[in-house]
Short mmCIF file of C-alpha atoms in Angstrom, two decimals:
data_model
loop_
_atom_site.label_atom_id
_atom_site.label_comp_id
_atom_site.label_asym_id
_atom_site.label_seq_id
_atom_site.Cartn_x
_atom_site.Cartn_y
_atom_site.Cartn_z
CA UNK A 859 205.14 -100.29 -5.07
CA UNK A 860 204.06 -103.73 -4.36
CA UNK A 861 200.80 -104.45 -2.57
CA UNK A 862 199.80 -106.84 -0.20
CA UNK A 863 196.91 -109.44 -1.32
CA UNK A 864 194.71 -107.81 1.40
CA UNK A 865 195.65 -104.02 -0.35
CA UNK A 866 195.07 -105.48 -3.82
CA UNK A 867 191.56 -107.00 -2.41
CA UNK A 868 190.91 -103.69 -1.32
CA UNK A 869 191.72 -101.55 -4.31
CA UNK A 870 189.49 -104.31 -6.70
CA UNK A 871 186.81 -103.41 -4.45
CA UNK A 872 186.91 -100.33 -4.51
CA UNK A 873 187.10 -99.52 -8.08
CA UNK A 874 183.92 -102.26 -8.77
CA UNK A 875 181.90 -100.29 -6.25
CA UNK A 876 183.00 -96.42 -7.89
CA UNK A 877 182.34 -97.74 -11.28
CA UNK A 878 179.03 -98.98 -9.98
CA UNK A 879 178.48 -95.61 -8.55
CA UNK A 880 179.07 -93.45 -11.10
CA UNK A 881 177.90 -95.91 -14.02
CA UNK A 882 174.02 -97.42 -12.34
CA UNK A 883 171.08 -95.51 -11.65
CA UNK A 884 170.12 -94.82 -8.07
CA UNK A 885 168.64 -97.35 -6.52
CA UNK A 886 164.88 -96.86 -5.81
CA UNK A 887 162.66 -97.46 -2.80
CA UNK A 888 162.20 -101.18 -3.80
CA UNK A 889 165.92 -102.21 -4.02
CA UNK A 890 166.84 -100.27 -0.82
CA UNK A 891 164.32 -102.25 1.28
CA UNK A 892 165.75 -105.30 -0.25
CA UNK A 893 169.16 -104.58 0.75
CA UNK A 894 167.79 -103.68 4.17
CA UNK A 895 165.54 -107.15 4.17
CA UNK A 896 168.98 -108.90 3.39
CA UNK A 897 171.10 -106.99 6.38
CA UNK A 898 168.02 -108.33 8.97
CA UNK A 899 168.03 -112.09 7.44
CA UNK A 900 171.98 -112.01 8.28
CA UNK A 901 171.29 -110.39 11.61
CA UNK A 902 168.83 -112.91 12.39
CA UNK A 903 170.54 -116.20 11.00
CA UNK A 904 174.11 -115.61 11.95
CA UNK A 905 173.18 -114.66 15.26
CA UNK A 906 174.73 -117.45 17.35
CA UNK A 907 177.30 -118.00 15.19
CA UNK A 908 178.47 -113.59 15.34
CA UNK A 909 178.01 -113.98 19.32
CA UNK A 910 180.40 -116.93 19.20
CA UNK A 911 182.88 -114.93 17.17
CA UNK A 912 183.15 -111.95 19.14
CA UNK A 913 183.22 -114.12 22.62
CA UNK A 914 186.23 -115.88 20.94
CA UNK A 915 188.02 -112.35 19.93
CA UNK A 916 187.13 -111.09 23.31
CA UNK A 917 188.62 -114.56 24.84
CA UNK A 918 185.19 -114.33 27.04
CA UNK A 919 182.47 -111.71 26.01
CA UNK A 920 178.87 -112.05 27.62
CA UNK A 921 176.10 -113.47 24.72
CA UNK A 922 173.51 -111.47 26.15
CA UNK A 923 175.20 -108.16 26.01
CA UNK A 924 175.96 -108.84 22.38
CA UNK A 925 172.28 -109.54 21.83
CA UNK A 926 171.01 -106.61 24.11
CA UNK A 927 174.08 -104.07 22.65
CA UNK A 928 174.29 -105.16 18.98
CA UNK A 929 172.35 -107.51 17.49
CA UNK A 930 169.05 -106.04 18.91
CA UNK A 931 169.71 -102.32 18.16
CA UNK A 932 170.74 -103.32 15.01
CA UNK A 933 167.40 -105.18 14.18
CA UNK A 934 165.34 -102.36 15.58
CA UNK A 935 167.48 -99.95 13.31
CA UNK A 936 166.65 -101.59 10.56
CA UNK A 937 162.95 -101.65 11.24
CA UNK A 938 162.93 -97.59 11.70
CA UNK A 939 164.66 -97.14 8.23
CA UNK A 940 162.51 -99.39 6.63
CA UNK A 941 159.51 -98.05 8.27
CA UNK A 942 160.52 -94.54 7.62
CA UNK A 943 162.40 -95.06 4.01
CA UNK A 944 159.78 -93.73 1.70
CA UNK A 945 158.96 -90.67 3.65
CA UNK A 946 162.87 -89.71 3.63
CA UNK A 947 163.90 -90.48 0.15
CA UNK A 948 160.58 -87.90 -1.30
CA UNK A 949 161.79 -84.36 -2.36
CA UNK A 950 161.30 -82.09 -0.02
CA UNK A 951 159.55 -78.80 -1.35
CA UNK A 952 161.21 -75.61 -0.44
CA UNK A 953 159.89 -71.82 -0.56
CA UNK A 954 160.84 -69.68 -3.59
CA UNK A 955 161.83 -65.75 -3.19
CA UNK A 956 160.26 -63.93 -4.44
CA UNK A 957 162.25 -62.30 -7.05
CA UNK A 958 162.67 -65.88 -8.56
CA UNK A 959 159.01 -65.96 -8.74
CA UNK A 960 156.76 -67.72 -10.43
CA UNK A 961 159.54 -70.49 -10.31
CA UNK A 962 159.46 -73.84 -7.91
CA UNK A 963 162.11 -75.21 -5.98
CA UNK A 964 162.74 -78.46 -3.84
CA UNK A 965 165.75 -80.82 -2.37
CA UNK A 966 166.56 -84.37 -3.69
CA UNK A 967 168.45 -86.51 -1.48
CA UNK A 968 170.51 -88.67 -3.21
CA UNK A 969 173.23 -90.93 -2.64
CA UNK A 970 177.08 -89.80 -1.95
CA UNK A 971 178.29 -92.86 -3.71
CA UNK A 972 180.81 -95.36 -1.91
CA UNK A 973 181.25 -95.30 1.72
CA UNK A 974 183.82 -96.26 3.69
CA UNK A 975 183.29 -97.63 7.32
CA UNK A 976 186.64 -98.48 9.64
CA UNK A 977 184.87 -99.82 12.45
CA UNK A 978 186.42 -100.37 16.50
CA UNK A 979 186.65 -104.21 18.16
CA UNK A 980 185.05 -102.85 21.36
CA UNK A 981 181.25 -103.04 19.74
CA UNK A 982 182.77 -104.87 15.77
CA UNK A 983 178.78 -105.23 15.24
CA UNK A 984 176.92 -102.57 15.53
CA UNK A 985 179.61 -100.15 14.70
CA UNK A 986 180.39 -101.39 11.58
CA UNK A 987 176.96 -103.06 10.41
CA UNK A 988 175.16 -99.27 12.28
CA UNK A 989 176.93 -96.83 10.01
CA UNK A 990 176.72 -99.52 6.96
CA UNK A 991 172.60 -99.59 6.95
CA UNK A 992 172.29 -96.10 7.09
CA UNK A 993 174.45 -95.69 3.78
CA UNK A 994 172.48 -98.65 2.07
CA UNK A 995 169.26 -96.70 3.36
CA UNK A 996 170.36 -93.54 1.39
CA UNK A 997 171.41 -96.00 -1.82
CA UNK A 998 174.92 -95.90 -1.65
CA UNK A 999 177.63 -98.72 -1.84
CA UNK A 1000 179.40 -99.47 1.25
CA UNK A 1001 183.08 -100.84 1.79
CA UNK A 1002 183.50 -101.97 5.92
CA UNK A 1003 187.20 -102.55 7.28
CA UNK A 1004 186.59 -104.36 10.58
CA UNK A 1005 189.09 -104.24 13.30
CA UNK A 1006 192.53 -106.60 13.24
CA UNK A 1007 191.91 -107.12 16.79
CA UNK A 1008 188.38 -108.88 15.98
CA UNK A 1009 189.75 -111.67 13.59
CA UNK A 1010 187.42 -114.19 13.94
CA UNK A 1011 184.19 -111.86 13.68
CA UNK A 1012 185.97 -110.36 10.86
CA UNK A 1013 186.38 -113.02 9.14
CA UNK A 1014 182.62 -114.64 9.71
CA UNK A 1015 181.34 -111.03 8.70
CA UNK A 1016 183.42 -111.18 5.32
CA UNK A 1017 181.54 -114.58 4.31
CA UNK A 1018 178.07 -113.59 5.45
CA UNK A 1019 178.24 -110.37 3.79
CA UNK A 1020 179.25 -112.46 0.61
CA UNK A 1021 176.89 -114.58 0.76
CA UNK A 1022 173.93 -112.31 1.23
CA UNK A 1023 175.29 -109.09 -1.14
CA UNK A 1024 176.41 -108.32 -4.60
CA UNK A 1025 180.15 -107.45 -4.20
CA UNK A 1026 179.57 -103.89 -5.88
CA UNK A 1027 176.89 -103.13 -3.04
CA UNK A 1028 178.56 -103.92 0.22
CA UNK A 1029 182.29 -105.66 0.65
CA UNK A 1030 184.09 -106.40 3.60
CA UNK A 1031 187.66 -106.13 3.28
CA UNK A 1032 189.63 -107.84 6.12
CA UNK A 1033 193.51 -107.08 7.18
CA UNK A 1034 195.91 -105.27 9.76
CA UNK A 1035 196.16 -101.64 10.20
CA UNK A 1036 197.58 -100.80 6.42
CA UNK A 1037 194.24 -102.27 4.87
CA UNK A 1038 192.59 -99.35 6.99
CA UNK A 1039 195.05 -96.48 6.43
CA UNK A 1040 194.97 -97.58 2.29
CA UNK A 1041 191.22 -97.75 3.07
CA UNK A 1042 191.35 -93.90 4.47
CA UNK A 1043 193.71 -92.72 1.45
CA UNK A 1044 191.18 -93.98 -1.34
CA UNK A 1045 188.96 -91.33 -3.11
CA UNK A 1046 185.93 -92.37 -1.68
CA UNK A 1047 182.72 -90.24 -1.32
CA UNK A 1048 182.52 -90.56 2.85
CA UNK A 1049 184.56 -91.81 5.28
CA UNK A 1050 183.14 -93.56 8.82
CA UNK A 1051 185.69 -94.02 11.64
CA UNK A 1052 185.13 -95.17 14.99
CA UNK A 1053 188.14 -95.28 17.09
CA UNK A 1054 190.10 -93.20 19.38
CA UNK A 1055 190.85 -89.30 19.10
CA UNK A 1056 194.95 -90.04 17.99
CA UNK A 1057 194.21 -92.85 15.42
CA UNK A 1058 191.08 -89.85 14.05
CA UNK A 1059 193.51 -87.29 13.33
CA UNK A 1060 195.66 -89.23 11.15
CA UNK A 1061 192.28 -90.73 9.15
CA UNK A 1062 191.23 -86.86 8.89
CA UNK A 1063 194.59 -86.25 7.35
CA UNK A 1064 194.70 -89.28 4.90
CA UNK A 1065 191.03 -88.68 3.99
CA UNK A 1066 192.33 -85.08 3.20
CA UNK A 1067 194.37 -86.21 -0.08
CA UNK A 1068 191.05 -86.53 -1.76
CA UNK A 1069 188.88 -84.32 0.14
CA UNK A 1070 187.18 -87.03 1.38
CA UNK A 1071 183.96 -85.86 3.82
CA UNK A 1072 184.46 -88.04 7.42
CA UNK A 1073 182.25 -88.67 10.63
CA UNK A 1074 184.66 -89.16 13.25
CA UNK A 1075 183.01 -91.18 16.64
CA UNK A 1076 185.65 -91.03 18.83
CA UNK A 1077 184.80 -91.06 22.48
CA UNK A 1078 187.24 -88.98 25.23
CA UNK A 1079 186.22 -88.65 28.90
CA UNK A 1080 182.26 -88.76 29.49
CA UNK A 1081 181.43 -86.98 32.55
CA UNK A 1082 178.42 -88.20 34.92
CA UNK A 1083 177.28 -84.94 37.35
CA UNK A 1084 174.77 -86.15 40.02
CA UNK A 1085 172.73 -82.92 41.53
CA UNK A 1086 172.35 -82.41 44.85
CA UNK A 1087 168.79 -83.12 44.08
CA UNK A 1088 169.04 -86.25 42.75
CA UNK A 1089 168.88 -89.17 45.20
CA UNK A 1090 172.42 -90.87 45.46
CA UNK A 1091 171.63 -94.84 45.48
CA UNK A 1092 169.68 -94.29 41.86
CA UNK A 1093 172.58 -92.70 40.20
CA UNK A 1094 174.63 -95.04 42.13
CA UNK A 1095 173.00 -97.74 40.38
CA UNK A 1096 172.35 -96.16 36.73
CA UNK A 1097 176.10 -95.32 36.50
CA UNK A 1098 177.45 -99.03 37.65
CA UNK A 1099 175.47 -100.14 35.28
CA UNK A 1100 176.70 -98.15 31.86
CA UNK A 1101 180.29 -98.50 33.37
CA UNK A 1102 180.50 -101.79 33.72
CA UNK A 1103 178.45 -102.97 31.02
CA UNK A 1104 181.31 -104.83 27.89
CA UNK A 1105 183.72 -104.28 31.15
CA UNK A 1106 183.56 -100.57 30.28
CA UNK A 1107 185.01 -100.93 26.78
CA UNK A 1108 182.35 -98.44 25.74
CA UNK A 1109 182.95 -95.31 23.89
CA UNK A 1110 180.05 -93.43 26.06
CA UNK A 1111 180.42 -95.09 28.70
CA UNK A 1112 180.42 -92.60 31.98
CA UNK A 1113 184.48 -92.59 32.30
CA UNK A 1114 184.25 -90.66 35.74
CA UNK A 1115 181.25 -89.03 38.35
CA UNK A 1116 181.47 -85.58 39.76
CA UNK A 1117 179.40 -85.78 42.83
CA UNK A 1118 178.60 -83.88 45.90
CA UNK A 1119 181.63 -83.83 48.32
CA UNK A 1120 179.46 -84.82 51.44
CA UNK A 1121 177.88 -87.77 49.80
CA UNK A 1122 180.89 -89.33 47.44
CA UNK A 1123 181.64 -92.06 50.12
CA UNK A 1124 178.31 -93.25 49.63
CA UNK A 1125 178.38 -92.61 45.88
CA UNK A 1126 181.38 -94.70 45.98
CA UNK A 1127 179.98 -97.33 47.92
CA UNK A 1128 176.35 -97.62 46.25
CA UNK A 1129 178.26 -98.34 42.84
CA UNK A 1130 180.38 -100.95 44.18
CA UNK A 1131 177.06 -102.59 45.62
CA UNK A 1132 175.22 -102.24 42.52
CA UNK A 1133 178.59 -103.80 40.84
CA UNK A 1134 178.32 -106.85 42.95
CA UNK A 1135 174.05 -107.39 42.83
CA UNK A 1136 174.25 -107.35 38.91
CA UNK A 1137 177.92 -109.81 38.83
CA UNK A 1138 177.71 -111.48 42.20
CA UNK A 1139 181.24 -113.31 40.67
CA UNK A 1140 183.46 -112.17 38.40
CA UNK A 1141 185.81 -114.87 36.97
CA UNK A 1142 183.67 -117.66 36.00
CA UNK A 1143 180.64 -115.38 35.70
CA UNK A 1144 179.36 -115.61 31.77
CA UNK A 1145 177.48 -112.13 32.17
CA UNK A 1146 180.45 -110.59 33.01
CA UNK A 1147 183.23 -109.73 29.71
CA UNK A 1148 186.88 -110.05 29.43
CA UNK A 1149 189.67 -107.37 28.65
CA UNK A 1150 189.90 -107.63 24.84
CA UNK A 1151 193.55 -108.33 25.21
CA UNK A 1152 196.59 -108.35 27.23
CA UNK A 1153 197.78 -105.04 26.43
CA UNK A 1154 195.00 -103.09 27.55
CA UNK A 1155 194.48 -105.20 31.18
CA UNK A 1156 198.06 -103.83 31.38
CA UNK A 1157 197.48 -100.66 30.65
CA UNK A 1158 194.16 -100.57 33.42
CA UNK A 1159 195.94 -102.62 36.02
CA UNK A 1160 198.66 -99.99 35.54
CA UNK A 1161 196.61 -96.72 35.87
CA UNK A 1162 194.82 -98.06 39.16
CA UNK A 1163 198.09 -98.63 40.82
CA UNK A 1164 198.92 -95.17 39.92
CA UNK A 1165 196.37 -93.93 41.18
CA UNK A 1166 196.88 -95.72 44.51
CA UNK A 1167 199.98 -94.48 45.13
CA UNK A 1168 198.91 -91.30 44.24
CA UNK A 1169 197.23 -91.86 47.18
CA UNK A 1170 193.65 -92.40 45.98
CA UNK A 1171 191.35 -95.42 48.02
CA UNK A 1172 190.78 -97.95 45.43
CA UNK A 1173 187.30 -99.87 46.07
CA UNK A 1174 187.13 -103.54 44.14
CA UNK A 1175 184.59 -105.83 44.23
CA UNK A 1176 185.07 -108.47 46.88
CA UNK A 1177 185.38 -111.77 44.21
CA UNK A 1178 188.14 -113.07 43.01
CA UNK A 1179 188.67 -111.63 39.22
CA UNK A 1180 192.29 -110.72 38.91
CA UNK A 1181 192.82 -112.81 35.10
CA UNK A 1182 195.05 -111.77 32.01
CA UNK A 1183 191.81 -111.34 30.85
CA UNK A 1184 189.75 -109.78 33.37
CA UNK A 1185 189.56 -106.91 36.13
CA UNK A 1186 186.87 -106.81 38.56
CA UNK A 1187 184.52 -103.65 38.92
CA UNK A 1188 186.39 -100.83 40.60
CA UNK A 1189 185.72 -97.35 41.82
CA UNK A 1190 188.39 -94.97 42.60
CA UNK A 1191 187.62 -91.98 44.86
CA UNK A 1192 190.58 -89.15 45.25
CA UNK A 1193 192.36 -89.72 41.93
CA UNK A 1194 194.57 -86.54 41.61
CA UNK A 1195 193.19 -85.00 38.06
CA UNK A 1196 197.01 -85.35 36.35
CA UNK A 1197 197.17 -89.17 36.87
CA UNK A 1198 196.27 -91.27 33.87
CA UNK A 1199 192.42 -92.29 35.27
CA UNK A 1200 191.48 -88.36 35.31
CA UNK A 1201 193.51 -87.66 31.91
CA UNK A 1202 192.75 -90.31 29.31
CA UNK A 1203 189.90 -91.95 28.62
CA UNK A 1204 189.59 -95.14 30.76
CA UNK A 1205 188.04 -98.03 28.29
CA UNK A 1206 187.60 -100.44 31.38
CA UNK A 1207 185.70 -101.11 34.78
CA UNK A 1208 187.33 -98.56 36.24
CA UNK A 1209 184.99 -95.35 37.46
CA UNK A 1210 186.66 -92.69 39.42
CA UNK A 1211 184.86 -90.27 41.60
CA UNK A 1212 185.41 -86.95 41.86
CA UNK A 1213 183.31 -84.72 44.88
CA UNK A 1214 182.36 -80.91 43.76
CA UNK A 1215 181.34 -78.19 46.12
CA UNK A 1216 178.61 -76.18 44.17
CA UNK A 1217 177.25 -77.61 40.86
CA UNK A 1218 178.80 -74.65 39.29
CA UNK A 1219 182.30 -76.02 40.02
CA UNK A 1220 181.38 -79.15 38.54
CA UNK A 1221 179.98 -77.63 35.35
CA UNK A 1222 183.12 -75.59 35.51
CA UNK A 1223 185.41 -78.88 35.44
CA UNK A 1224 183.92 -80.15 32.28
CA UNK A 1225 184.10 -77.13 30.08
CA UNK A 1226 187.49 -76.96 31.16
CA UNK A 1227 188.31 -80.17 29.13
CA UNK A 1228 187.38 -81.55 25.82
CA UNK A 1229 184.47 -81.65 24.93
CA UNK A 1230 183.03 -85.31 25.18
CA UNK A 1231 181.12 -87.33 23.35
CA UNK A 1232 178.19 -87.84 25.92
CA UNK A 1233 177.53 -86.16 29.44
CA UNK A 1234 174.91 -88.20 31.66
CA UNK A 1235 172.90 -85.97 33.92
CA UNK A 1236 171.25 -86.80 37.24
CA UNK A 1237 168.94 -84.34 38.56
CA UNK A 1238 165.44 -84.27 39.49
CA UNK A 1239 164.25 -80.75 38.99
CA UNK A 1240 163.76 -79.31 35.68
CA UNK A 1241 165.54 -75.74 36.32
CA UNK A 1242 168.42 -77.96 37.61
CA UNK A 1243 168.59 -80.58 34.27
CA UNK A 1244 168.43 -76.95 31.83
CA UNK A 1245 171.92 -75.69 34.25
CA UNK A 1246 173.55 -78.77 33.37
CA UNK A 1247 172.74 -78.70 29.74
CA UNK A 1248 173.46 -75.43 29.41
CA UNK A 1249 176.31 -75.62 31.43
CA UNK A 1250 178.46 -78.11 29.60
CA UNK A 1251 178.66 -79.05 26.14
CA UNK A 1252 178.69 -82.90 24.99
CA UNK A 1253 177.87 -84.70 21.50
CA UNK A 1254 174.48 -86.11 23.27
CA UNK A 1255 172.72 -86.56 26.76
CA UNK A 1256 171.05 -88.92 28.37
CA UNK A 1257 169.35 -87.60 31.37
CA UNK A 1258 168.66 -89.74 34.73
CA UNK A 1259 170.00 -92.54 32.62
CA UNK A 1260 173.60 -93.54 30.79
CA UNK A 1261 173.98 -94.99 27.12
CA UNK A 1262 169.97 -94.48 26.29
CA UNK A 1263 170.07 -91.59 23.82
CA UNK A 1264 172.40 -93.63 21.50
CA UNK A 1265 170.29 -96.46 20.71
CA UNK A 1266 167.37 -93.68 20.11
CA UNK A 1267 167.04 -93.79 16.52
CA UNK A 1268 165.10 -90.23 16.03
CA UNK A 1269 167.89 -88.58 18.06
CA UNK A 1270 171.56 -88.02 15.95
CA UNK A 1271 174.41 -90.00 17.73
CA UNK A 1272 177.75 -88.11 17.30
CA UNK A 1273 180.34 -86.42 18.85
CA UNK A 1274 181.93 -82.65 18.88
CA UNK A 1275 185.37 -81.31 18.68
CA UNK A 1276 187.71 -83.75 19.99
CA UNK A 1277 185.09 -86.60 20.52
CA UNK A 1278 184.17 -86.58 16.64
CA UNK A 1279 182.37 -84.90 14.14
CA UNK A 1280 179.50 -86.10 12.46
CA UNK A 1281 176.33 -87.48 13.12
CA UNK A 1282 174.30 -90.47 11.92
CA UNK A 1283 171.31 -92.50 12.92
CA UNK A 1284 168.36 -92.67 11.68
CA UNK A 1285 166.95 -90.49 9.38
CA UNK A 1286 169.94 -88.39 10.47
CA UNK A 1287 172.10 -91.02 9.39
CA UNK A 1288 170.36 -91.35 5.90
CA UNK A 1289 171.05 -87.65 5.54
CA UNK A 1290 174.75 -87.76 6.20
CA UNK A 1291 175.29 -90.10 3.73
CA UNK A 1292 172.88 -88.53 1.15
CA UNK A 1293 173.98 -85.43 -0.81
CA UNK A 1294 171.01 -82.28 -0.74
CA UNK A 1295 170.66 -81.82 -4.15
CA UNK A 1296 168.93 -78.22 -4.44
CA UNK A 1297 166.71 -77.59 -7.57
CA UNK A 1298 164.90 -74.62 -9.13
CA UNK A 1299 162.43 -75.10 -11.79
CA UNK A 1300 162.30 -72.32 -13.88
CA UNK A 1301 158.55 -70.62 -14.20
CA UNK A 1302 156.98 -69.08 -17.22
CA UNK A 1303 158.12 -65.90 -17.06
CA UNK A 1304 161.44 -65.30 -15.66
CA UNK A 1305 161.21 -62.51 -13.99
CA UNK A 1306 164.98 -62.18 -13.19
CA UNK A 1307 166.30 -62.52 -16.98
CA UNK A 1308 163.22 -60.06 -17.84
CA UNK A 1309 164.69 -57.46 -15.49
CA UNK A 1310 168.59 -57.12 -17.41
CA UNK A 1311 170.75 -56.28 -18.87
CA UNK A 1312 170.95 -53.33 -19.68
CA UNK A 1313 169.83 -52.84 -16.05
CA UNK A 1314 166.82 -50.08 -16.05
CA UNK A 1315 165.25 -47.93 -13.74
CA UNK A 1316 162.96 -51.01 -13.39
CA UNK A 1317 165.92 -53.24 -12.24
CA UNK A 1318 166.54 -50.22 -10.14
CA UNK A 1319 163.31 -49.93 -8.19
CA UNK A 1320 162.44 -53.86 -8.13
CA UNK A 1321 166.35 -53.88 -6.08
CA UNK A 1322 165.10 -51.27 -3.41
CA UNK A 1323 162.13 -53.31 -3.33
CA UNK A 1324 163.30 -56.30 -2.62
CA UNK A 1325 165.97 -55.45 -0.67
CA UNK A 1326 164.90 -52.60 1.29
CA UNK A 1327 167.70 -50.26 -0.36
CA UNK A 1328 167.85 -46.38 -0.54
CA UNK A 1329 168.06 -45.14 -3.93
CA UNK A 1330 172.41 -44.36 -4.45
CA UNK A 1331 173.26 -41.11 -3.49
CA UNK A 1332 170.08 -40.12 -1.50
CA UNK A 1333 171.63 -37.81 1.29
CA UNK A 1334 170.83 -40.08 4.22
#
């Protein structure tokens, strides 16, 4: 079968990075700062000319949010794993039994090999360079497949990349959709997708050929559950801002609020109000990002109107905004839960409101549907912040706060069940792309080869010994 130039790019990659995996030693402490060094200096020199890429993909995407949402974290990320490098990469000592005794044992993290990383348009940064420094961190060689619908940052990352990297260290390989599913049906050592839930099943099943490992980050419908404790303006506020931040094109963004019933008006209201302080305009305002595309302002301006004649109040920010490439911030209060806003996950400026009666209905609601991949929680007391944890399961929590815990880089960022598996970041991230290499060393006397065959009464007692066991046959 004949292969495109972009699938023949791909392939020659790949097979210079696997021979380079299985053919060059590991690469030490010295090289993988280096490689991190060279990641930074391309952060930090391409800067203006990435945010000008992804603005242009985006046809209008806000410079500071790329700074304050990619190119920042990014930086700091580095500066942890580089910080942190030497401690991780040391063998870690573990305890021997004691029937293996006098003998020593430890781990040795070493790297997987090549990784693959098939990264979203929605964040093309920091999801594809995120997951890529992590697997450089833990020595391994990285292929990144950014997304068709970010051609211009694509391209721009291709040539810095090449400029700064050996080929058989990190590639990116640019193309439409079949560059990613050949990426996902190559024998490679991990696999990194970041994408919806329906495009993650059919990477699980490609990377399944070869029995490829993945980490699926995938997103689904992130609750935010305001206590009756918690005073209404600050969530209203907190929330409006981590929904309408990238015009809600956020994987963890909070896609809906469950509120109390006799203050959701006010909910409502206070996140409209906080919409309009932080974007006082909408359609020539720079802070404020376009709709990647077309398609999906269709698809948003389509679910509100559902929702409307569903019979839900839809509340819009006053400006004018109404673009092919924009929509203004909205809140929806009374969406019935079988319309499209309350089934799928939003990916826009869109935040419907649902009231709850007791906080147990409201915990109730969420473990009723997939798990997602972060729940925000707004409560004052203590007791009340352990119900909610407790209460729902998510793949991470910010608390009094939205989108925090994922740019913590001690804490693991990943999701569970339907919203991903998987978790990197951080040392966490160096682990999940390092295989745990267990080792025992042998003592001078082996106790356990000493012992048998022929197996003994000794063998016989040291068993009950260790063990705990009743001699066979003993009556009770």
């Amino acid at each position: 079968m004949d292969m495109t130039p972009d699938a023949q790019a791909l392939h020659a990659a790949f097979d210079r990075q696997y021979r380079a995996s299985r053919e060059a030693p590991a690469a030490d402490l010295a090289t993988r700062r280096a490689l991190l060094d060279s990641l930074h200096g391309l952060l930090l020199d391409g800067r203006p000319a990435l945010a000008q890429a992804i603005s242009d993909d985006f046809g209008g995407r806000s410079r500071s949010e790329t700074d304050i949402l990619e190119i920042v974290p990014l930086i700091t990320a580095i500066r942890h794993a580089r910080g942190h490098l030497k401690h991780w990469m040391r063998d870690e000592p573990r305890r021997v039994d004691l029937s293996l005794k006098p003998g020593t044992a430890w781990v040795r993290y070493e790297p997987l090999g090549v990784i693959g990383v098939i990264a979203p348009w929605n964040y093309p940064l920091f999801l594809t360079l995120g997951p890529a420094l992590d697997a450089l961190a833990a020595g391994n060689r990285v292929l990144i497949k950014p997304s068709e619908s970010s051609p211009a940052f694509a391209a721009l990352l291709a040539r810095l990349v090449a400029e700064r990297f050996d080929a058989d260290r990190l590639t990116v390989v640019t193309g439409g959709v079949e560059v990613a599913q050949a990426l996902s049906g190559l024998p490679l050592d991990h696999l990194v997708f970041t994408g919806s839930t329906n495009v993650g099943r059919h990477i699980l099943r490609a990377a399944a050929e070869h029995l490829t490992p993945v980490t699926l980050e995938l997103g689904g419908k992130s609750p935010a559950i305001v206590a009756p404790d918690y005073a209404i303006e600050r969530a209203a506020g907190s929330i409006a801002f981590g929904r309408y931040l990238n015009a809600g094109q956020t994987c963890v963004a909070p896609d809906y609020a469950l509120v109390p019933a006799a203050s959701a008006r006010r909910f409502a209201e206070g996140v409209l109000a906080a919409a309009v302080r932080r974007y006082p305009s909408i359609a020539d305002n720079n802070d404020y990002s376009n709709v990647i595309d077309a398609r999906h302002h269709r698809r948003l301006t389509d679910a509100i109107e559902e929702a409307r004649r569903c019979g839900a109040e839809i509340l819009t920010h006053p400006a004018p905004a109404s673009t092919s490439h924009r929509i203004a911030p909205t809140v929806v209060l009374g969406a019935p839960d079988d319309c499209t806003l309350m089934r799928e996950e939003i990916f826009g400026p869109v935040l419907p409101v649902k009231p709850y009666d007791t906080l147990d209905a409201a915990l109730a609601f969420v473990r009723a549907r997939p798990r997602p991949l972060a729940l925000y929680c707004f409560a004052d007391g203590s007791a009340t912040q352990r119900a909610i944890l407790d209460g729902a399961t998510s793949g991470g929590v910010t608390i009094n706060g939205t989108l925090l815990h994922v740019g913590q880089h001690t804490l693991p960022f990943g999701g569970i069940g339907p919203s991903g598996m998987g978790a990197y970041h951080g040392r966490d991230g160096f682990r999940r792309f390092s295989h745990a290499r267990g080792v025992h060393k042998a003592g001078p006397i082996n106790m356990f080869e000493r012992l048998g065959p022929p197996w003994g009464a000794t063998a016989r007692l040291t068993m009950r010994l260790l063990a705990g066991l009743k001699p066979i046959g003993d009556g009770r």
